[in-house]
């Protein structure tokens, strides 16, 4: 039994190591995308429950910015602008980190953005200790930054096949694949590039986002910002289990 459990643990760690490996596999991208979609869904549902705002719905914030400019509501103009800016800043940081990793042929290319997201989520979980109204505004701003960081990371990792922080693109891609499949079934030959596996990927990501939303609604409703500790632990746990040997060697050398 000890040998079997050790073997199973070795397989699970090896599988999780694929999450942050610089050598990508479609299956690893799919599972990482599902995990991140659950996290994104939970955080979006949580911040909406607490603030009636979405952290990653940039279309809504652009519309709110335009409407607030027309109505001369300067506080909403500032709020929307800050959320948009921080989302873009998070995406830019993730892209820069990954580009730097590629340039240096680093084994930490994908590890660092995911670990950083876990750290920032742990910080977010302490937002409830801030005084009002700083708690809500700083929490929303930090979450927008985290969502930009996450979306850019999985987009770069998957070669733009997967996005996790919003479902509009996923539902559009799902509809495209369904249309391709229906067109192909009505013809003797040719299916216009229909990919069943790709369709199933989109279905799984949407389902994961909804599941995350349910968990986030319940969790944030009960614990507030502190519920962000759970996704923080998940991401930091993945990072710890998948840390490349080079990172461990550095830690041992420093000790």
mmCIF file of C-alpha atoms in Angstrom, residues 76-194:
data_model
loop_
_atom_site.group_PDB
_atom_site.id
_atom_site.type_symbol
_atom_site.label_atom_id
_atom_site.label_comp_id
_atom_site.label_asym_id
_atom_site.label_seq_id
_atom_site.Cartn_x
_atom_site.Cartn_y
_atom_site.Cartn_z
ATOM 1 C CA UNK A 76 -18.586 56.193 -11.570
ATOM 2 C CA UNK A 77 -16.333 57.531 -14.333
ATOM 3 C CA UNK A 78 -13.345 57.216 -12.015
ATOM 4 C CA UNK A 79 -14.404 53.767 -10.793
ATOM 5 C CA UNK A 80 -14.853 52.369 -14.307
ATOM 6 C CA UNK A 81 -11.625 53.928 -15.553
ATOM 7 C CA UNK A 82 -9.646 52.471 -12.650
ATOM 8 C CA UNK A 83 -11.112 48.986 -13.182
ATOM 9 C CA UNK A 84 -10.335 49.122 -16.919
ATOM 10 C CA UNK A 85 -6.826 50.411 -16.286
ATOM 11 C CA UNK A 86 -6.035 47.777 -13.653
ATOM 12 C CA UNK A 87 -7.381 44.928 -15.811
ATOM 13 C CA UNK A 88 -5.141 46.025 -18.696
ATOM 14 C CA UNK A 89 -2.205 46.504 -16.317
ATOM 15 C CA UNK A 90 -2.607 42.955 -14.989
ATOM 16 C CA UNK A 91 -2.729 41.554 -18.512
ATOM 17 C CA UNK A 92 0.320 43.593 -19.496
ATOM 18 C CA UNK A 93 2.296 42.365 -16.491
ATOM 19 C CA UNK A 94 1.478 38.712 -17.208
ATOM 20 C CA UNK A 95 2.411 39.103 -20.865
ATOM 21 C CA UNK A 96 5.683 40.832 -19.967
ATOM 22 C CA UNK A 97 6.576 38.112 -17.451
ATOM 23 C CA UNK A 98 5.892 35.368 -19.989
ATOM 24 C CA UNK A 99 7.787 37.201 -22.759
ATOM 25 C CA UNK A 100 10.757 37.606 -20.421
ATOM 26 C CA UNK A 101 10.608 33.914 -19.589
ATOM 27 C CA UNK A 102 10.592 32.981 -23.270
ATOM 28 C CA UNK A 103 13.542 35.279 -23.969
ATOM 29 C CA UNK A 104 15.565 33.652 -21.182
ATOM 30 C CA UNK A 105 14.329 30.107 -21.935
ATOM 31 C CA UNK A 106 13.216 29.981 -18.323
ATOM 32 C CA UNK A 107 11.492 26.990 -16.767
ATOM 33 C CA UNK A 108 9.582 29.491 -14.633
ATOM 34 C CA UNK A 109 7.820 31.094 -17.618
ATOM 35 C CA UNK A 110 4.295 30.025 -16.640
ATOM 36 C CA UNK A 111 4.972 29.286 -13.001
ATOM 37 C CA UNK A 112 5.555 32.881 -11.927
ATOM 38 C CA UNK A 113 2.265 34.481 -13.157
ATOM 39 C CA UNK A 114 0.190 31.717 -11.528
ATOM 40 C CA UNK A 115 2.125 31.985 -8.273
ATOM 41 C CA UNK A 116 1.721 35.767 -8.324
ATOM 42 C CA UNK A 117 -2.025 35.389 -8.792
ATOM 43 C CA UNK A 118 -2.172 33.118 -5.758
ATOM 44 C CA UNK A 119 -0.245 35.652 -3.651
ATOM 45 C CA UNK A 120 -2.501 38.528 -4.756
ATOM 46 C CA UNK A 121 -5.617 36.494 -3.953
ATOM 47 C CA UNK A 122 -4.256 35.911 -0.458
ATOM 48 C CA UNK A 123 -3.819 39.684 -0.144
ATOM 49 C CA UNK A 124 -7.358 40.196 -1.474
ATOM 50 C CA UNK A 125 -8.703 37.932 1.263
ATOM 51 C CA UNK A 126 -7.539 40.494 3.843
ATOM 52 C CA UNK A 127 -9.514 43.353 2.239
ATOM 53 C CA UNK A 128 -12.302 43.018 4.800
ATOM 54 C CA UNK A 129 -9.951 44.395 7.459
ATOM 55 C CA UNK A 130 -9.811 47.727 5.630
ATOM 56 C CA UNK A 131 -12.180 50.535 6.603
ATOM 57 C CA UNK A 132 -15.154 51.409 4.415
ATOM 58 C CA UNK A 133 -15.327 52.501 1.630
ATOM 59 C CA UNK A 134 -11.701 51.499 0.991
ATOM 60 C CA UNK A 135 -12.537 47.839 1.464
ATOM 61 C CA UNK A 136 -14.854 47.618 -1.531
ATOM 62 C CA UNK A 137 -12.960 49.883 -3.920
ATOM 63 C CA UNK A 138 -9.516 48.427 -3.233
ATOM 64 C CA UNK A 139 -10.937 44.904 -3.327
ATOM 65 C CA UNK A 140 -12.580 45.533 -6.702
ATOM 66 C CA UNK A 141 -9.450 47.175 -8.102
ATOM 67 C CA UNK A 142 -7.143 44.390 -6.958
ATOM 68 C CA UNK A 143 -9.530 41.772 -8.293
ATOM 69 C CA UNK A 144 -9.666 43.506 -11.692
ATOM 70 C CA UNK A 145 -5.858 43.415 -11.788
ATOM 71 C CA UNK A 146 -5.882 39.707 -10.864
ATOM 72 C CA UNK A 147 -8.455 38.910 -13.558
ATOM 73 C CA UNK A 148 -6.362 40.680 -16.195
ATOM 74 C CA UNK A 149 -3.321 38.772 -14.995
ATOM 75 C CA UNK A 150 -5.190 35.455 -15.163
ATOM 76 C CA UNK A 151 -6.794 36.009 -18.540
ATOM 77 C CA UNK A 152 -3.540 37.019 -20.206
ATOM 78 C CA UNK A 153 -1.691 34.106 -18.611
ATOM 79 C CA UNK A 154 -4.062 31.383 -19.832
ATOM 80 C CA UNK A 155 -4.383 33.113 -23.214
ATOM 81 C CA UNK A 156 -0.607 33.035 -23.682
ATOM 82 C CA UNK A 157 -0.288 29.518 -22.270
ATOM 83 C CA UNK A 158 -2.965 28.057 -24.554
ATOM 84 C CA UNK A 159 -2.058 29.988 -27.691
ATOM 85 C CA UNK A 160 -5.263 32.069 -27.445
ATOM 86 C CA UNK A 161 -7.468 28.949 -27.403
ATOM 87 C CA UNK A 162 -8.680 29.448 -23.834
ATOM 88 C CA UNK A 163 -9.964 32.428 -21.892
ATOM 89 C CA UNK A 164 -11.394 32.042 -18.431
ATOM 90 C CA UNK A 165 -12.444 35.349 -16.868
ATOM 91 C CA UNK A 166 -15.473 36.058 -19.067
ATOM 92 C CA UNK A 167 -17.867 33.828 -20.976
ATOM 93 C CA UNK A 168 -18.864 35.948 -23.989
ATOM 94 C CA UNK A 169 -15.984 34.675 -26.106
ATOM 95 C CA UNK A 170 -16.493 31.110 -24.910
ATOM 96 C CA UNK A 171 -20.200 31.145 -25.797
ATOM 97 C CA UNK A 172 -19.433 32.696 -29.181
ATOM 98 C CA UNK A 173 -16.833 30.025 -29.942
ATOM 99 C CA UNK A 174 -19.280 27.373 -28.772
ATOM 100 C CA UNK A 175 -21.902 28.680 -31.170
ATOM 101 C CA UNK A 176 -19.381 28.721 -34.010
ATOM 102 C CA UNK A 177 -18.479 25.076 -33.441
ATOM 103 C CA UNK A 178 -22.148 24.075 -33.192
ATOM 104 C CA UNK A 179 -22.839 25.881 -36.468
ATOM 105 C CA UNK A 180 -19.920 24.153 -38.144
ATOM 106 C CA UNK A 181 -21.164 20.791 -36.927
ATOM 107 C CA UNK A 182 -24.721 21.403 -38.142
ATOM 108 C CA UNK A 183 -23.438 22.548 -41.528
ATOM 109 C CA UNK A 184 -21.240 19.459 -41.886
ATOM 110 C CA UNK A 185 -24.049 17.045 -41.009
ATOM 111 C CA UNK A 186 -26.199 18.415 -43.787
ATOM 112 C CA UNK A 187 -23.576 17.742 -46.452
ATOM 113 C CA UNK A 188 -22.073 14.604 -47.905
ATOM 114 C CA UNK A 189 -18.524 15.906 -47.467
ATOM 115 C CA UNK A 190 -16.795 18.677 -45.639
ATOM 116 C CA UNK A 191 -17.621 20.056 -42.224
ATOM 117 C CA UNK A 192 -16.103 23.548 -42.363
ATOM 118 C CA UNK A 193 -13.461 22.643 -39.800
ATOM 119 C CA UNK A 194 -15.799 21.360 -37.072
#
